[in-house]
Amino acid sequence: MASFLRHYGSLIGMAAIVVFFWIALPDTFMTLRNWLNISQQLSMLIVVAVTMTVVMVMGDFDLSVGAMASLSGVVAAVLFAQGLPVPVALAVALAVGLLGGIANGVLVSLIGILPFVATLATMTMFSGAAFLVSGGKTIFGRDIPQEFADFARSGLPLGTWGGNLVVLPALTLVAAVVTLLVWIVLEHTIYGRRLYAIGGNADAARLAGVKVAQLRLSAFAFTGMGAALAGIMYASRVASANPVQGDGLMLTAIAAVFLGMTATRDGQPNVLATVAGVVTLGVMDNGLTQLQVDSYVRQVLVGAIILLAVSISALGRRAIRLR
Amino acid sequence: MPELRLSGIVKTFGPARALDRAALSLRGGEVHALMGENGAGKSTLIRILAGLESADSGEVTLDGALLRLGSPDLAKTAGFQFLHQENHVVPALSVAENMHLSRPYPQRFGLVHWTKLRTAAVDALGQLGASHIDARSVMGSLGAGDQMLVRIAATLLDDGDAPWAYVMDEPTAALSGAEAERLFKAIAALKATGAAILYVSHRMDEVMRLADRITVLRDGAHVATRDRAATNRDKIIRDMTGRDMTDLFPRHTATSGPPALLVRDLRAGGLGPLSFAVAEGEILGVAGLSGSGREVLLRALIGAVTRAGDLQLRGVPLAANPAGAWAQGLAYVPPERRTEGVMPRRALAETIALPHLARLSRLGFVQRRKTAGLVRRLAQDVRLKASGPDQPIAELSGGNQQKVLFARALAGDPAILLLDEPTRGVDVGAKFDIYTLIRDLAARGTAVIVASSDLPELIGLSDRIAILNAGRISQILPADGLTEAALLTACYQKES
């Protein structure tokens, strides 16, 4: 029983949160419409958290993702304003994410700076760059092409439900594709298994023939691209871009990965667990908002839940060690 | 002189009987070695002394009076001091401060009295013959051996309750030869003060050199306690295993083929220039004192350190990085299992498969079934004792962890197998399995290079032994008929 709780305690907790809101909000919470809504709200966070998992698997992390999301959003918007075609602007914005990620990777794996320090510095730089590029202003209105703004409002029609057309939001679809892709890469390719080996013991991995430096570098590039994609998704959703709109993603994404880690058997990062973490945070946000809980109180509650989950997981692990 | 006696100690964990009427006596002024295979009950016995476990039954007396154990505090009151392989130190603080961590700092006017703190530390280090350690230097700048000396010296700080019995569990496991020598001097100094040392080690040479008496446990029971003068290496092995020493090394029929590895003018970190060749099916031993370059040679061959020189594997230039070397058919078992070998928290199958992932996958996708099959077959080949391929490595015994690394090395049927201290911290039973594996592999044509500080192992296993001295090969001797004494003498000789 105790070991059952230790392994599945977090999942049970997550389920309990869902059940709680289901009972507290009988009419509005457990509806398809609400869940599709949640999925769309969370899609950017899922992309950032899932690609963040790629570096966290190696025991590293990336503080610059939020600033990168802001930067890529304003880069795309500024290029739109210059009249560039949408695909070109988006490719450039993604390339900025790739380059930023490579820069992080070079600092961490080739120069040997701690990820905390390196990505804290690049976070500041990306943020500054976002202000420079945008001139500190929000880019909106006619500068944003209609087709780009429409993307976030479009979706895949799934059928009719109770007389209404049900549409899977395009952003949700993007997040699902990214999740599937990263899951396959981490769990089923050589590349992913080697990243896990680096997280298990970097020295041993190197002596076993893993090219640790190259892999670490490429993983940061992956994360940078993910952040840039999330920034573009954000800009499409709000049909505008400002130099701080992605900043909040970073802390929440790291929290989601940690929350997810408490649900895995071995206490290590895992893509599906990360998604479970994101969904838990999103569901709490959605449910508490519907219950009209004050947003400051909401913040305190969310923080407390994260602490609770991580504490229980830490205590469980200590119990295993003492056995 | 105080005398501690343990008799009839029984300890069970569920159905398993870890100790079955174990006994031990320890007198002040002696070094007492405790030996036995892994699982013989040494650790459990020590944990009972330390108060971390309670015995189910049995008697512990100190000078004839019944001694109550069962908590670390009681063990401390009884005068026991435990030193483990891992040093628990604060790397960023000075040596003197580290020594005072668990006791009050000397004070003056309510502030730390730095001069007194330092002189106390210097005095204690001096008593141990460890005056080469500067009490002001930062703990983290010291090697593992000096850190251990600092921890022993801390117990000598004059505060009235110096321990009388020191329990050292594999103290030299992480030490170099020179560091171990310093520790042995410190042990002699402790012994001269009338303290007792319970010395737990797998290393026969150390035990034969240090111990006054030797107690052997087998399957949790007391087998024998003998004076060192009244016993020898073979007798101890027989006590530990019920098997003779000569059986330990399987018979080898040397069949050396064409050269597998040609090394010309190799240089790397204080090593070389040196040249040698290893033939297919040959086992080449590498001997040398600490600092001779023995620790660097295999790292240079696998490409883990920067190197120069002309290295050819069956006529093809050898890659100078581990990834390339593995891909060309080299396999490497590193000397430091925990820090360089395994991924402790991850499934053992992952450690085994890691260097072979390219072969185990199609279009970059790892084929699970193929991987599982390989791991299952290898686990059988090396006689791995584990609950399954998903068991985290940290849960295995040292011998079985080493077998995981062997399984990994065997997986590719390597052209060259590089073994650095292949049986360090491994019990005698697992040692035998590992020696058999090495021999079988050589018989199938693999060239094997073994670097080891265990001289009997080198002699028993190798066809030829290369002697390293100051970074050069001073000579290469045939192992047949070589005695340990002759090999050791050769290690001390300069190039002739």
PDB file of C-alpha atoms in Angstrom, chain B residues 292-382:
ATOM      1  CA  SER B 292      54.071   5.235 -13.011  1.00  0.00           C
ATOM      2  CA  GLY B 293      51.440   6.087 -15.607  1.00  0.00           C
ATOM      3  CA  ARG B 294      49.415   2.917 -15.039  1.00  0.00           C
ATOM      4  CA  GLU B 295      46.329   5.005 -14.294  1.00  0.00           C
ATOM      5  CA  VAL B 296      46.688   6.993 -17.524  1.00  0.00           C
ATOM      6  CA  LEU B 297      47.548   4.320 -20.097  1.00  0.00           C
ATOM      7  CA  LEU B 298      44.082   2.846 -20.659  1.00  0.00           C
ATOM      8  CA  ARG B 299      42.412   6.244 -20.571  1.00  0.00           C
ATOM      9  CA  ALA B 300      44.812   7.282 -23.327  1.00  0.00           C
ATOM     10  CA  LEU B 301      44.006   4.174 -25.372  1.00  0.00           C
ATOM     11  CA  ILE B 302      40.228   4.732 -25.205  1.00  0.00           C
ATOM     12  CA  GLY B 303      40.796   8.390 -26.029  1.00  0.00           C
ATOM     13  CA  ALA B 304      39.472   9.877 -22.791  1.00  0.00           C
ATOM     14  CA  VAL B 305      42.595  12.008 -22.367  1.00  0.00           C
ATOM     15  CA  THR B 306      44.421  14.004 -25.013  1.00  0.00           C
ATOM     16  CA  ARG B 307      47.129  11.891 -26.599  1.00  0.00           C
ATOM     17  CA  ALA B 308      49.663  11.834 -29.388  1.00  0.00           C
ATOM     18  CA  GLY B 309      51.221   8.921 -31.250  1.00  0.00           C
ATOM     19  CA  ASP B 310      50.522   6.335 -33.893  1.00  0.00           C
ATOM     20  CA  LEU B 311      47.889   3.799 -32.805  1.00  0.00           C
ATOM     21  CA  GLN B 312      46.559   1.174 -35.158  1.00  0.00           C
ATOM     22  CA  LEU B 313      43.776  -1.321 -34.683  1.00  0.00           C
ATOM     23  CA  ARG B 314      44.282  -4.186 -37.148  1.00  0.00           C
ATOM     24  CA  GLY B 315      46.075  -1.774 -39.457  1.00  0.00           C
ATOM     25  CA  VAL B 316      43.479   1.024 -39.201  1.00  0.00           C
ATOM     26  CA  PRO B 317      44.286   4.255 -37.314  1.00  0.00           C
ATOM     27  CA  LEU B 318      42.483   4.340 -33.976  1.00  0.00           C
ATOM     28  CA  ALA B 319      40.062   7.178 -33.171  1.00  0.00           C
ATOM     29  CA  ALA B 320      41.239   9.495 -30.402  1.00  0.00           C
ATOM     30  CA  ASN B 321      37.885   9.852 -28.623  1.00  0.00           C
ATOM     31  CA  PRO B 322      35.760   7.318 -26.704  1.00  0.00           C
ATOM     32  CA  ALA B 323      32.852   7.460 -29.168  1.00  0.00           C
ATOM     33  CA  GLY B 324      35.077   6.617 -32.113  1.00  0.00           C
ATOM     34  CA  ALA B 325      37.057   3.983 -30.212  1.00  0.00           C
ATOM     35  CA  TRP B 326      33.916   2.082 -29.115  1.00  0.00           C
ATOM     36  CA  ALA B 327      32.624   2.226 -32.671  1.00  0.00           C
ATOM     37  CA  GLN B 328      35.884   0.653 -33.909  1.00  0.00           C
ATOM     38  CA  GLY B 329      35.565  -2.279 -31.531  1.00  0.00           C
ATOM     39  CA  LEU B 330      37.310  -1.178 -28.361  1.00  0.00           C
ATOM     40  CA  ALA B 331      35.548  -1.824 -25.089  1.00  0.00           C
ATOM     41  CA  TYR B 332      36.509  -0.216 -21.797  1.00  0.00           C
ATOM     42  CA  VAL B 333      35.809  -1.023 -18.163  1.00  0.00           C
ATOM     43  CA  PRO B 334      36.820   2.075 -16.168  1.00  0.00           C
ATOM     44  CA  PRO B 335      38.526   1.849 -12.772  1.00  0.00           C
ATOM     45  CA  GLU B 336      36.021   3.930 -10.810  1.00  0.00           C
ATOM     46  CA  ARG B 337      32.790   2.013 -11.134  1.00  0.00           C
ATOM     47  CA  ARG B 338      30.529   4.483  -9.394  1.00  0.00           C
ATOM     48  CA  THR B 339      31.752   7.732 -10.874  1.00  0.00           C
ATOM     49  CA  GLU B 340      32.880   6.569 -14.331  1.00  0.00           C
ATOM     50  CA  GLY B 341      30.953   3.410 -15.038  1.00  0.00           C
ATOM     51  CA  VAL B 342      27.323   3.191 -14.106  1.00  0.00           C
ATOM     52  CA  MET B 343      24.224   5.385 -14.173  1.00  0.00           C
ATOM     53  CA  PRO B 344      23.279   4.565 -10.561  1.00  0.00           C
ATOM     54  CA  ARG B 345      19.610   5.495 -10.587  1.00  0.00           C
ATOM     55  CA  ARG B 346      18.823   4.187 -14.035  1.00  0.00           C
ATOM     56  CA  ALA B 347      17.896   0.696 -15.142  1.00  0.00           C
ATOM     57  CA  LEU B 348      20.870  -1.621 -15.538  1.00  0.00           C
ATOM     58  CA  ALA B 349      19.779  -2.453 -19.101  1.00  0.00           C
ATOM     59  CA  GLU B 350      20.404   1.169 -20.095  1.00  0.00           C
ATOM     60  CA  THR B 351      24.005   1.108 -18.901  1.00  0.00           C
ATOM     61  CA  ILE B 352      24.607  -2.124 -20.825  1.00  0.00           C
ATOM     62  CA  ALA B 353      22.986  -0.925 -24.051  1.00  0.00           C
ATOM     63  CA  LEU B 354      24.459   2.604 -24.076  1.00  0.00           C
ATOM     64  CA  PRO B 355      27.569   2.105 -26.233  1.00  0.00           C
ATOM     65  CA  HIS B 356      25.728  -0.288 -28.547  1.00  0.00           C
ATOM     66  CA  LEU B 357      22.620   1.788 -29.263  1.00  0.00           C
ATOM     67  CA  ALA B 358      23.638   2.381 -32.865  1.00  0.00           C
ATOM     68  CA  ARG B 359      23.649  -1.361 -33.556  1.00  0.00           C
ATOM     69  CA  LEU B 360      20.420  -1.855 -31.622  1.00  0.00           C
ATOM     70  CA  SER B 361      18.381   0.596 -33.627  1.00  0.00           C
ATOM     71  CA  ARG B 362      17.002   1.163 -37.058  1.00  0.00           C
ATOM     72  CA  LEU B 363      16.812   4.687 -38.525  1.00  0.00           C
ATOM     73  CA  GLY B 364      17.672   6.097 -35.120  1.00  0.00           C
ATOM     74  CA  PHE B 365      14.851   4.291 -33.342  1.00  0.00           C
ATOM     75  CA  VAL B 366      15.906   1.953 -30.561  1.00  0.00           C
ATOM     76  CA  GLN B 367      14.489  -1.533 -31.077  1.00  0.00           C
ATOM     77  CA  ARG B 368      13.210  -2.547 -27.681  1.00  0.00           C
ATOM     78  CA  ARG B 369      12.928  -6.249 -28.327  1.00  0.00           C
ATOM     79  CA  LYS B 370      16.418  -6.539 -29.745  1.00  0.00           C
ATOM     80  CA  THR B 371      17.827  -4.575 -26.790  1.00  0.00           C
ATOM     81  CA  ALA B 372      15.981  -6.666 -24.229  1.00  0.00           C
ATOM     82  CA  GLY B 373      17.210  -9.862 -25.892  1.00  0.00           C
ATOM     83  CA  LEU B 374      20.814  -8.717 -25.837  1.00  0.00           C
ATOM     84  CA  VAL B 375      20.630  -7.627 -22.209  1.00  0.00           C
ATOM     85  CA  ARG B 376      19.018 -10.899 -21.176  1.00  0.00           C
ATOM     86  CA  ARG B 377      21.664 -12.978 -22.955  1.00  0.00           C
ATOM     87  CA  LEU B 378      24.550 -10.946 -21.516  1.00  0.00           C
ATOM     88  CA  ALA B 379      23.152 -10.998 -17.999  1.00  0.00           C
ATOM     89  CA  GLN B 380      23.171 -14.781 -18.235  1.00  0.00           C
ATOM     90  CA  ASP B 381      26.670 -14.872 -19.689  1.00  0.00           C
ATOM     91  CA  VAL B 382      28.141 -12.872 -16.822  1.00  0.00           C
TER      92      VAL B 382
END
